[in-house]
Coordinates of C-alpha atoms and ligand atoms in Angstrom, one line a residue:
X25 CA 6.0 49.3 -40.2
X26 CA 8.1 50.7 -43.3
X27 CA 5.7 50.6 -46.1
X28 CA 1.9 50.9 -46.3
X29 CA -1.0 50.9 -49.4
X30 CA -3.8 53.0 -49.2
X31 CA -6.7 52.4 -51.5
X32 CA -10.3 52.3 -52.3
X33 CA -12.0 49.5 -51.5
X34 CA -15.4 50.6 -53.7
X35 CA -15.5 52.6 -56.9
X36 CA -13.3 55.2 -56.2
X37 CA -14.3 58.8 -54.3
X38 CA -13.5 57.0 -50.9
X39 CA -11.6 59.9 -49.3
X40 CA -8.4 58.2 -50.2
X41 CA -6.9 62.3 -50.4
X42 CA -7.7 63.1 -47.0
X43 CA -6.6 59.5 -45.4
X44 CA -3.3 60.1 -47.1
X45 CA -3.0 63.7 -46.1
X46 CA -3.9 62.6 -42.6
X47 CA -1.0 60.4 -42.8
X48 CA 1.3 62.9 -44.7
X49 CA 3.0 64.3 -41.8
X50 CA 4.0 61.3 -40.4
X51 CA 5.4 59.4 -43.5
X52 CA 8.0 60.1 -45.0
X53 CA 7.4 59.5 -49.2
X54 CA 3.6 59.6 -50.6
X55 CA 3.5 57.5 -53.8
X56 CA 1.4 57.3 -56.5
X57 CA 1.9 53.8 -58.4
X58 CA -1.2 53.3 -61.2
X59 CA -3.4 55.8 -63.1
X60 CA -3.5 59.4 -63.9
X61 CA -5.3 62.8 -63.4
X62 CA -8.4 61.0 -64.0
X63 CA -8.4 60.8 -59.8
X64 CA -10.0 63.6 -57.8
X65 CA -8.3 63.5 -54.8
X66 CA -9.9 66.4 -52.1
X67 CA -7.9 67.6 -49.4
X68 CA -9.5 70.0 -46.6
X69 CA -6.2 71.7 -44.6
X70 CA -8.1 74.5 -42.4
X71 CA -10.1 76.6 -44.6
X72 CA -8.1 75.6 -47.5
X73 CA -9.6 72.8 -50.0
X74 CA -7.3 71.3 -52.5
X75 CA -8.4 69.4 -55.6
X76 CA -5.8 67.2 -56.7
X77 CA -5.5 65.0 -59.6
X78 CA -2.1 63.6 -60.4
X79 CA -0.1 64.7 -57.5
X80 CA 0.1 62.5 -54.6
X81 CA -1.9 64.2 -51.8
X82 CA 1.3 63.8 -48.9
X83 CA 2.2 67.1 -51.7
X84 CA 0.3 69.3 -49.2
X85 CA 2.7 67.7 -45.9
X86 CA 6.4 69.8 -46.2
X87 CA 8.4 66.8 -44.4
X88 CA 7.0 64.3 -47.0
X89 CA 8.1 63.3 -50.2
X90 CA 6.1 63.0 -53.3
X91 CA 6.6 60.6 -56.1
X92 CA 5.0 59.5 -59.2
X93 CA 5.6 56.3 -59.6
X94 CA 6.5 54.2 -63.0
X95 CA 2.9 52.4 -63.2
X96 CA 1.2 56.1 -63.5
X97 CA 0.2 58.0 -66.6
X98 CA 1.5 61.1 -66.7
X99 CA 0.4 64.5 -68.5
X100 CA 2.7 66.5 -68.8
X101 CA 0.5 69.9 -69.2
X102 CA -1.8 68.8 -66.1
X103 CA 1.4 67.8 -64.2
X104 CA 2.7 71.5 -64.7
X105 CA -0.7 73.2 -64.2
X106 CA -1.1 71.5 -61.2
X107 CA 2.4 72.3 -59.6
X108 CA 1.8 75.8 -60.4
X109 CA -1.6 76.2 -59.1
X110 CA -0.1 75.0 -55.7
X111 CA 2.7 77.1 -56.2
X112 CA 0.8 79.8 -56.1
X113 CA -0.9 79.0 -53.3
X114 CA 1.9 78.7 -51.3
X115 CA 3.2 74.9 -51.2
X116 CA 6.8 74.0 -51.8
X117 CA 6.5 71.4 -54.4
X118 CA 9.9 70.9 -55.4
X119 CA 10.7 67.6 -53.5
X120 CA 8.2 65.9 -56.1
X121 CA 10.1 62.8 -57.6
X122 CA 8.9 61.4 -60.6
X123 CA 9.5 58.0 -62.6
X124 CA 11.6 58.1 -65.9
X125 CA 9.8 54.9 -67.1
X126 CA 5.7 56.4 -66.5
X127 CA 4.2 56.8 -69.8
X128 CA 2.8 59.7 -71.2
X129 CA 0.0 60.9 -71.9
X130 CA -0.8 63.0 -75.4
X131 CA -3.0 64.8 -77.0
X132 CA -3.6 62.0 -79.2
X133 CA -4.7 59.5 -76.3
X134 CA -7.1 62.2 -75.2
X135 CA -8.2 62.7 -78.8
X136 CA -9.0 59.0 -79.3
X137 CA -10.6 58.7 -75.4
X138 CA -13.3 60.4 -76.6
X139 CA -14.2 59.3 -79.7
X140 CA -13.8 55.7 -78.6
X141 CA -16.6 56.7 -76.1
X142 CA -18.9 58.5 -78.8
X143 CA -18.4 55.3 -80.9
X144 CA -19.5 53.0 -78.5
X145 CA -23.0 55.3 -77.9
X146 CA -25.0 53.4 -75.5
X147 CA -22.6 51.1 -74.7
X148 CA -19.9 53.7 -73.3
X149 CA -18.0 53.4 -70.0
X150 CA -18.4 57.3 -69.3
X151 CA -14.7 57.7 -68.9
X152 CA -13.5 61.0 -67.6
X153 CA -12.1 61.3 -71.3
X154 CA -8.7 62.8 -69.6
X155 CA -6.6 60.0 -72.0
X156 CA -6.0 57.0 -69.6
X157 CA -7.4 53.8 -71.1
X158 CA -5.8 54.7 -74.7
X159 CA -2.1 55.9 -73.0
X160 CA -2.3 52.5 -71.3
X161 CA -2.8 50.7 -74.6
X162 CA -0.1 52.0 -75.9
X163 CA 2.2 51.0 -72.9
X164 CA 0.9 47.2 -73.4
X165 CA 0.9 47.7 -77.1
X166 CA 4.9 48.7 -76.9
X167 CA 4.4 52.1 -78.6
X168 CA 4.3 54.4 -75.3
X169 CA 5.7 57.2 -74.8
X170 CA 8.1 57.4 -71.5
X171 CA 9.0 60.6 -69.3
X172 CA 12.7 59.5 -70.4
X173 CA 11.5 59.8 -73.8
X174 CA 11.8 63.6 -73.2
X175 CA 15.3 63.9 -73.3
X176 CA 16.2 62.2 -76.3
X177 CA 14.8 64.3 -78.9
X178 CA 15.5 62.1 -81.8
X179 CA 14.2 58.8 -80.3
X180 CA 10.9 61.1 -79.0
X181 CA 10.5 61.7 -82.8
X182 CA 10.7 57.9 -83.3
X183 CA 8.2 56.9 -81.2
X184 CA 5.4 59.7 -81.7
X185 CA 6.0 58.8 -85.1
X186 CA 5.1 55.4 -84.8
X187 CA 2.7 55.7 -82.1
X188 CA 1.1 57.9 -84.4
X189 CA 1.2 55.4 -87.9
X190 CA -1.9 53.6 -86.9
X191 CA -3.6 56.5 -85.0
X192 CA -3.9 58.4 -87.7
X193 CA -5.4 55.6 -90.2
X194 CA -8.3 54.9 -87.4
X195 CA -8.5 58.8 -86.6
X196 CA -9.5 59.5 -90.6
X197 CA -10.9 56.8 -91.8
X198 CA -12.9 55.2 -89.1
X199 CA -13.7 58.4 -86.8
X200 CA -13.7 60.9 -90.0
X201 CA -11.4 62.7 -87.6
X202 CA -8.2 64.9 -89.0
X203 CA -5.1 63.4 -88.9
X204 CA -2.7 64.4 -85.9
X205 CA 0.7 65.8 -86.6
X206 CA 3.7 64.3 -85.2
X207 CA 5.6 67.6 -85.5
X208 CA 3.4 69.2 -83.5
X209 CA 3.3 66.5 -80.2
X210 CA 7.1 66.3 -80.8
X211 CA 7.2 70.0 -80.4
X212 CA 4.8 70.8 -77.8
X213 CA 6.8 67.9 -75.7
X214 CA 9.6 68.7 -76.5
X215 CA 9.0 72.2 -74.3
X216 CA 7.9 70.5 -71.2
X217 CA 11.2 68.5 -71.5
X218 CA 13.5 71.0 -69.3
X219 CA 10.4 72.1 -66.5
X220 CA 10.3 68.6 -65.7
X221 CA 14.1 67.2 -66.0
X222 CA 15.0 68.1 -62.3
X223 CA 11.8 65.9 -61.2
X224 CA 12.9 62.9 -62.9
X225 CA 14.5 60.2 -60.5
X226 CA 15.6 56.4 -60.5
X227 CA 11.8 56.0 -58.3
X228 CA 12.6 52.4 -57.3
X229 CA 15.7 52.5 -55.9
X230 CA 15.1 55.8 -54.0
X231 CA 12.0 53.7 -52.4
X232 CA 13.8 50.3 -51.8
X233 CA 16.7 52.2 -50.1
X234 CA 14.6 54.4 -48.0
X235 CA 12.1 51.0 -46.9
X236 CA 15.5 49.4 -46.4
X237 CA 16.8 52.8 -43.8
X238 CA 13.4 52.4 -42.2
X239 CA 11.6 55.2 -43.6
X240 CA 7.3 55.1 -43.9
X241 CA 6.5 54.9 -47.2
X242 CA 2.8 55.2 -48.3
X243 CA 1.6 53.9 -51.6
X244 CA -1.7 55.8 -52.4
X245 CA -3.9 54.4 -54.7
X246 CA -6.2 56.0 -57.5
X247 CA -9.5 55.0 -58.1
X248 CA -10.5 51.6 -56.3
X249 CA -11.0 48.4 -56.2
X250 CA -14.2 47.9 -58.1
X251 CA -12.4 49.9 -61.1
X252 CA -9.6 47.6 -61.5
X253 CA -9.0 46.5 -64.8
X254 CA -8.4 42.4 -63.4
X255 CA -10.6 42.6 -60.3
X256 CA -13.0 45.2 -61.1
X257 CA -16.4 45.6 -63.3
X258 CA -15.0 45.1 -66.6
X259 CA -15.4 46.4 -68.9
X260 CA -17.1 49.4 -66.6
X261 CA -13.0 50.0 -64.9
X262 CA -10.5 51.7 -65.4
X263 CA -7.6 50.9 -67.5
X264 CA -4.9 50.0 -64.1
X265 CA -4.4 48.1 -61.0
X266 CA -5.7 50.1 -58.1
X267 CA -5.6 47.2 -56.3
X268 CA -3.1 46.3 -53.7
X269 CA -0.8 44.4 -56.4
X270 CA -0.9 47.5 -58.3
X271 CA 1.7 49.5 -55.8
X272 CA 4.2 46.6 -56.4
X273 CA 4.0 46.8 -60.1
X274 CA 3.5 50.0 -60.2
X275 CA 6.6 51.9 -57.8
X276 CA 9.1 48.7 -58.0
X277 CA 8.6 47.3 -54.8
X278 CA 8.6 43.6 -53.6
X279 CA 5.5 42.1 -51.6
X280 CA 7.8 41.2 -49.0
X281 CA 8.6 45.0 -48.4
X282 CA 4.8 45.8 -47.7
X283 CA 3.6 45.6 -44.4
X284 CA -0.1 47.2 -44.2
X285 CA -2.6 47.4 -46.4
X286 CA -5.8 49.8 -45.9
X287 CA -8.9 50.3 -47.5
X288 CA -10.5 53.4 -47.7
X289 CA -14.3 52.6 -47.4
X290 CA -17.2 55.0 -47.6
X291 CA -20.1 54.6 -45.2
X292 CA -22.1 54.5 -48.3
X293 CA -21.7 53.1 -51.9
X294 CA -20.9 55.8 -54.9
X295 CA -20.2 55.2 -58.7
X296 CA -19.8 57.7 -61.3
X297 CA -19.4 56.7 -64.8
X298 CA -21.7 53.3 -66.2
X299 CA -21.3 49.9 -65.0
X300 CA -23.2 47.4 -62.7
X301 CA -24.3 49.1 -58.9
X302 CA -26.5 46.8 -57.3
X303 CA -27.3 48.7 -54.2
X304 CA -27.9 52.1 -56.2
X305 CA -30.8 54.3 -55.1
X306 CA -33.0 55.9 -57.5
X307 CA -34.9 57.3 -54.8
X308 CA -34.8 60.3 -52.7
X309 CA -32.8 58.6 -50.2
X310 CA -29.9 58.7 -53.1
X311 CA -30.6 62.2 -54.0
X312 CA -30.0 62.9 -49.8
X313 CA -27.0 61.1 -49.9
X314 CA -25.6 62.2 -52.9
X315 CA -26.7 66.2 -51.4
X316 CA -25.6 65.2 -47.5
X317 CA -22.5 64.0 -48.7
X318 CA -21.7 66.4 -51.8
X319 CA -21.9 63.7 -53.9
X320 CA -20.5 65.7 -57.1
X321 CA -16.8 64.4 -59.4
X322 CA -13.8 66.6 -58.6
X323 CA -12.5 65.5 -62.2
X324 CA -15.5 65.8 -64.4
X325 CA -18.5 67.8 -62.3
X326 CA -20.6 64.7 -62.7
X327 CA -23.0 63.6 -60.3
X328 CA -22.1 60.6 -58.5
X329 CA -24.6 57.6 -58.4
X330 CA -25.4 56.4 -54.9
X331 CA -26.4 53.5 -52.6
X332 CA -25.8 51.7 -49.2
X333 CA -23.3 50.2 -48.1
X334 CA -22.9 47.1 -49.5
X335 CA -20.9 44.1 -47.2
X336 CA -20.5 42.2 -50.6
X337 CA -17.9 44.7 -52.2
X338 CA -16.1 45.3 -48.8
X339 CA -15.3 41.3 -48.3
X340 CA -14.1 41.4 -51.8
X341 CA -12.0 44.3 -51.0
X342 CA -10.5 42.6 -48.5
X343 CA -9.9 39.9 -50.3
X344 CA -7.9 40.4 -53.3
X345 CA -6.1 43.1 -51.2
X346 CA -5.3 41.7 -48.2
X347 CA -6.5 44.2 -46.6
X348 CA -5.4 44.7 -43.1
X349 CA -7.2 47.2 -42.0
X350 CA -10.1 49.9 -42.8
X351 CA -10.6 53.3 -42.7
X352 CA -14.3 54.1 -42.6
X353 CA -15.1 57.5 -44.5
X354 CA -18.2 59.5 -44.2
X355 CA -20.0 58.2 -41.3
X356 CA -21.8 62.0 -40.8
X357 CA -23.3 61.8 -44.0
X358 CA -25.7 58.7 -42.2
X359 CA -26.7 61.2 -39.7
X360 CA -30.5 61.7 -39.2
X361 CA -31.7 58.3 -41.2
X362 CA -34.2 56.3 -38.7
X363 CA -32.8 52.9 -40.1
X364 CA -30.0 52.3 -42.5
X365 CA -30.0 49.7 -44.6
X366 CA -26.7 47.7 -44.9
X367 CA -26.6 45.0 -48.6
X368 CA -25.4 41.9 -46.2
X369 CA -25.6 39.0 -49.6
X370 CA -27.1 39.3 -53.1
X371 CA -30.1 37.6 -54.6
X372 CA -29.1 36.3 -58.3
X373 CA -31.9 34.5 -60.0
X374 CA -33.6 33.4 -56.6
X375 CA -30.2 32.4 -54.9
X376 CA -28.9 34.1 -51.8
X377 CA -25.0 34.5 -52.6
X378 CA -22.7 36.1 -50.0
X379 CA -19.1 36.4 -52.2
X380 CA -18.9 38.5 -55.3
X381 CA -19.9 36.5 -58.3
X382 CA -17.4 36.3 -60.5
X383 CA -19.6 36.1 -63.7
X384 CA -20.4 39.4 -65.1
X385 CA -23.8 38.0 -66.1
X386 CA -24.3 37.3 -62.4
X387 CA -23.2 40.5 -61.2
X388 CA -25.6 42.2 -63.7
X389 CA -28.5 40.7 -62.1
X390 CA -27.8 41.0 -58.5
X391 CA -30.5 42.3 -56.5
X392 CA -29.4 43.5 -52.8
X393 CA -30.6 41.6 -49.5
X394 CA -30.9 44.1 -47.0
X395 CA -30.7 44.4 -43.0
X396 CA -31.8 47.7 -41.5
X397 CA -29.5 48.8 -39.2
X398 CA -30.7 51.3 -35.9
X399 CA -29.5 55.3 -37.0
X400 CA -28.5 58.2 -35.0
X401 CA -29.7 61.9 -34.8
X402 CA -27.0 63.4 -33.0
X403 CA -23.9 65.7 -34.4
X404 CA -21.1 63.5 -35.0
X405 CA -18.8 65.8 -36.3
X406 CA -16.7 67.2 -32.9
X407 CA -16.6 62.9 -32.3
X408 CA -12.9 62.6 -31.0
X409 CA -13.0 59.0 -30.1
X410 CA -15.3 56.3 -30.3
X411 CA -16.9 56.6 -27.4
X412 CA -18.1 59.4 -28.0
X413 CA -20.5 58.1 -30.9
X414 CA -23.8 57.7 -30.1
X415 CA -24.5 54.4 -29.3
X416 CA -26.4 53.5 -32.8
X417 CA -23.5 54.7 -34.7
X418 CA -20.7 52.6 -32.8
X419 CA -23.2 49.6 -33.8
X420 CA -23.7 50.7 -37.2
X421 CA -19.8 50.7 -37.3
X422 CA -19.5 47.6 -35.8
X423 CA -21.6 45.7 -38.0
X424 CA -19.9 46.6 -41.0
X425 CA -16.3 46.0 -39.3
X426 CA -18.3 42.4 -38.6
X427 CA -19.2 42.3 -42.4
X428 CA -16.3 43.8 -44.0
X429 CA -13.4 40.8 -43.0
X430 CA -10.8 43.7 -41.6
X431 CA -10.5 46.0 -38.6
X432 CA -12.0 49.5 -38.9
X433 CA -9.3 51.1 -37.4
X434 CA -10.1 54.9 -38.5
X435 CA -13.3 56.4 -38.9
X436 CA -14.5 60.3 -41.2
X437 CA -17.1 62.1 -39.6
X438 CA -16.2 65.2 -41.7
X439 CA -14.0 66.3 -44.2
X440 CA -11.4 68.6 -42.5
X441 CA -7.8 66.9 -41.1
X442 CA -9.0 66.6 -37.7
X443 CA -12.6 65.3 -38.2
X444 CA -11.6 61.6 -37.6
X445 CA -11.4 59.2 -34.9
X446 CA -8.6 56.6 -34.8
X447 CA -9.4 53.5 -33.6
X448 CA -5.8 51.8 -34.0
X449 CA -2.9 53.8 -35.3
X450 CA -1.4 52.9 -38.7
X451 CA 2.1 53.6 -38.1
Ligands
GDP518 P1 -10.9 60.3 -53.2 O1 -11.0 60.4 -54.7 O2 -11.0 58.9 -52.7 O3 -9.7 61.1 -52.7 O4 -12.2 61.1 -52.7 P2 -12.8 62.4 -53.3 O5 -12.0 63.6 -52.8 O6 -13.1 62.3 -54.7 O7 -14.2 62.4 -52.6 C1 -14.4 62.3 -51.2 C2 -15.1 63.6 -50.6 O8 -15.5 63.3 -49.3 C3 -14.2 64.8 -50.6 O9 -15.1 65.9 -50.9 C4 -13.7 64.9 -49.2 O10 -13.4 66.2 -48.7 C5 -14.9 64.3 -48.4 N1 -14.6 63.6 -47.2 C6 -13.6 62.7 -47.0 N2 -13.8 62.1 -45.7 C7 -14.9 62.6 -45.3 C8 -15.7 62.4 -44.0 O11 -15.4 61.6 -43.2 N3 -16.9 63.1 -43.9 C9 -17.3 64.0 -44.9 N4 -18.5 64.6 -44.7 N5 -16.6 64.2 -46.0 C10 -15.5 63.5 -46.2
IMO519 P1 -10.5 58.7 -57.7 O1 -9.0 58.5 -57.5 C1 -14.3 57.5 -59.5 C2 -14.1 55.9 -63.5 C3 -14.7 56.8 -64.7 C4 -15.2 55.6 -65.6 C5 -14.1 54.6 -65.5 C6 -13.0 54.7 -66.6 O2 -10.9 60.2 -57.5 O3 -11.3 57.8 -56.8 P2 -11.0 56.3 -67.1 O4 -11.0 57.8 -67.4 O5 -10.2 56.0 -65.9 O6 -10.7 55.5 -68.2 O7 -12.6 56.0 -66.7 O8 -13.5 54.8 -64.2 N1 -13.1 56.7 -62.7 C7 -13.3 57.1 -61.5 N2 -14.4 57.0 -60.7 N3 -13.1 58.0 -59.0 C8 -12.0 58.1 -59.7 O9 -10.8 58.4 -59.2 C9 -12.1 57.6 -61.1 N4 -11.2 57.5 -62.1 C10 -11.8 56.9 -63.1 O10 -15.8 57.5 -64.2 O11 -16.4 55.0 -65.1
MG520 MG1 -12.1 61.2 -56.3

């Protein structure tokens, strides 16, 4: 069972970071293939909470392997900044591997990030402004900026240069913005070039070879499902493939090498940024969830929008992933509700539909259909196995496995390492 892909199945803030640490120690690479530090990755270890953004979480396991793949975006100043902060902290980060064909990101993507968004006024995605969507345009656009850019000071000068040609022009005379010197990127890159050279690695083969010796290799997604620029809410997404595709793409592997595919899915629905939410709660069961479960953006601080569970978005999940399995994330946040109501099918202009539409329109005017499902009063949080859920919960978990089209095969009733119960291993 050589290589596995973990992702979110909603709209990100799943609790992809602990799934993956949970796995750390018994895998033997962690790999990041799409996006950037616009994820907000939260590991509990003990007493000890990491917030991690562009790392891959298996970071925090010493026998793992960490490696950015060539599908992320990488800043170089948050990449350092990061590694330090753990450094300090005590965690041997040194095995981190990273892809000489990721893009960068610049000041001049973040620059443009947000004044894209203050452009577009009511009509903004609410982007985490960190430089993502913009350093991905300039990857399809052919004027990116690579890691192996970095070491070839003349051809860096090249390329900010001409990255920069058009920039500028919109920066001044459509944003009334000053102009953004290529001296100064070229410089300031230039200086990350020798803190990063002994990172840089030939990704792909390192992973082909070590799926080929037999060694686990995890593929951990960024954001999820729902944010995908193909399969997601577009134009409310993010600018990458999250998606299960995404880690083939995205690290250089074949879809013949990958063997399981696991969705991260909250007990709940959250959403931060704009976009379509069909099952969101305005009410003050939202504000308990959004309290109970500490609803609040490791990236930006913003409050995440919040719902029920909706079957709709799971089956799709499992769809266009293939999904072969779920791991259930939050269940003690549902603690104490007398009935919870699960979205089973939408109502769009009086008709019951039970797949995803794929018509934005559509999507926009979905109203949930609910069925209230029994809830529980009792601590959940020492649960070791299932069995030892109160009856209520094992239903409510049952019914969405029944809904959902995969296997729930792990289940979060808390935040630390240990607070889950696996249901079937992964490995
Ligand atoms: P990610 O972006 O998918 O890694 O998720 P985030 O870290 O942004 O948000 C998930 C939050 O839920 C974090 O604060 C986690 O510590 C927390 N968490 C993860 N699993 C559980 C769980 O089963 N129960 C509870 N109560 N918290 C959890
Ligand atoms: P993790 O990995 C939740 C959202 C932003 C915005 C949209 C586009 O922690 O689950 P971007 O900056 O990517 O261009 O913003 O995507 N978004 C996330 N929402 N979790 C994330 O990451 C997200 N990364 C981006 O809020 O709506
Ligand atoms: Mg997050």
């Amino acid at each position: 069972m050589p290589a596995l892909v973990l992702l979110g199945a909603q709209w990100g803030d799943e609790g992809k970071g602990k799934a993956t640490d949970l796995l750390g120690g018994s895998v033997d690479y962690v790999v990041r293939y799409q996006g950037g530090n616009n994820a907000g990755h939260t590991v509990v270890v003990g007493d000890q909470k990491y917030a991690l953004h562009l790392l891959p979480s298996g970071i925090l396991s010493p026998s793992c392997t960490p490696v950015i793949g060539n599908g992320v975006v990488v800043d170089p100043a948050v990449l350092l900044s990061e590694l330090s902060g753990l450094n300090e902290r005590g965690v041997d980060t040194s095995k981190l591997l990273i892809s000489g064909n990721a893009h960068l990101i610049t000041p001049y993507h973040q620059t443009v990030d947000k004044v894209t968004e203050r452009f577009l006024g009511k009509r903004k995605i609410g982007t985490t402004g960190r430089g993502i969507g913009p350093a991905y345009a300039d990857k399809i656009n052919r004027v990116g900026i690579r890691v192996q850019d970095l070491f070839d000071e003349s051809i860096l000068i090249q390329k900010v240069e001409a990255a920069l040609n058009d920039k500028n022009q919109i920066l001044v005379k459509l944003f009334n913005r000053r102009a953004i010197s290529a001296e100064q990127v070229v410089e300031e890159y230039l200086g990350y070039a020798e803190q990063i050279r002994d990172y840089v690695a030939d990704t792909t083969l390192i992973l082909n070879n070590a799926i080929d010796e037999g060694k686990v290799v995890l593929f951990e997604g960024g954001q999820g499902t729902l944010l995908d620029v193909d399969h997601g809410t577009y134009p409310f997404v993010t600018s990458s493939n999250p998606t299960a595709g995404g880690a083939c793409t995205g690290a250089g592997v074949g879809p013949t090498k990958i063997s399981r595919v696991i969705g991260i899915l909250k007990a709940y629905t959250t959403r931060v940024g704009a976009g379509p939410f069909p099952t969101e709660l305005f009410d003050a069961d939202g504000e308990a969830l959004r309290t109970i479960g500490g609803e609040r953006g490791v990236t930006t601080g913003r409050d995440r929008r919040c719902g029920w569970f909706d079957a709709v978005i799971a089956r799709y999940a499992t769809r266009v992933n293939g999904l072969t399995d779920f791991f259930l994330t939050k269940l003690d946040v549902l603690t104490g509700w007398e009935q919870i109501p699960v979205c089973v099918a939408y109502e769009i202009d009086g008709r019951r539909v039970e797949e995803l539409p794929y018509s934005q329109t559509d999507f926009h005017h979905a109203k949930p259909i609910y069925e209230n499902l029994p809830g529980w009063s009792e601590d959940i949080t020492k649960a070791k196995t299932f069995a030892d859920l109160p009856k209520n919960a094992q239903g409510y978990v049952r019914a969405l496995e029944q809904m959902s089209g995969a296997p729930i095969s792990a289940i979060g009733v808390g935040p630390g390492r240990d607070e889950t119960i696996q249901v079937n291993s992964f490995l």
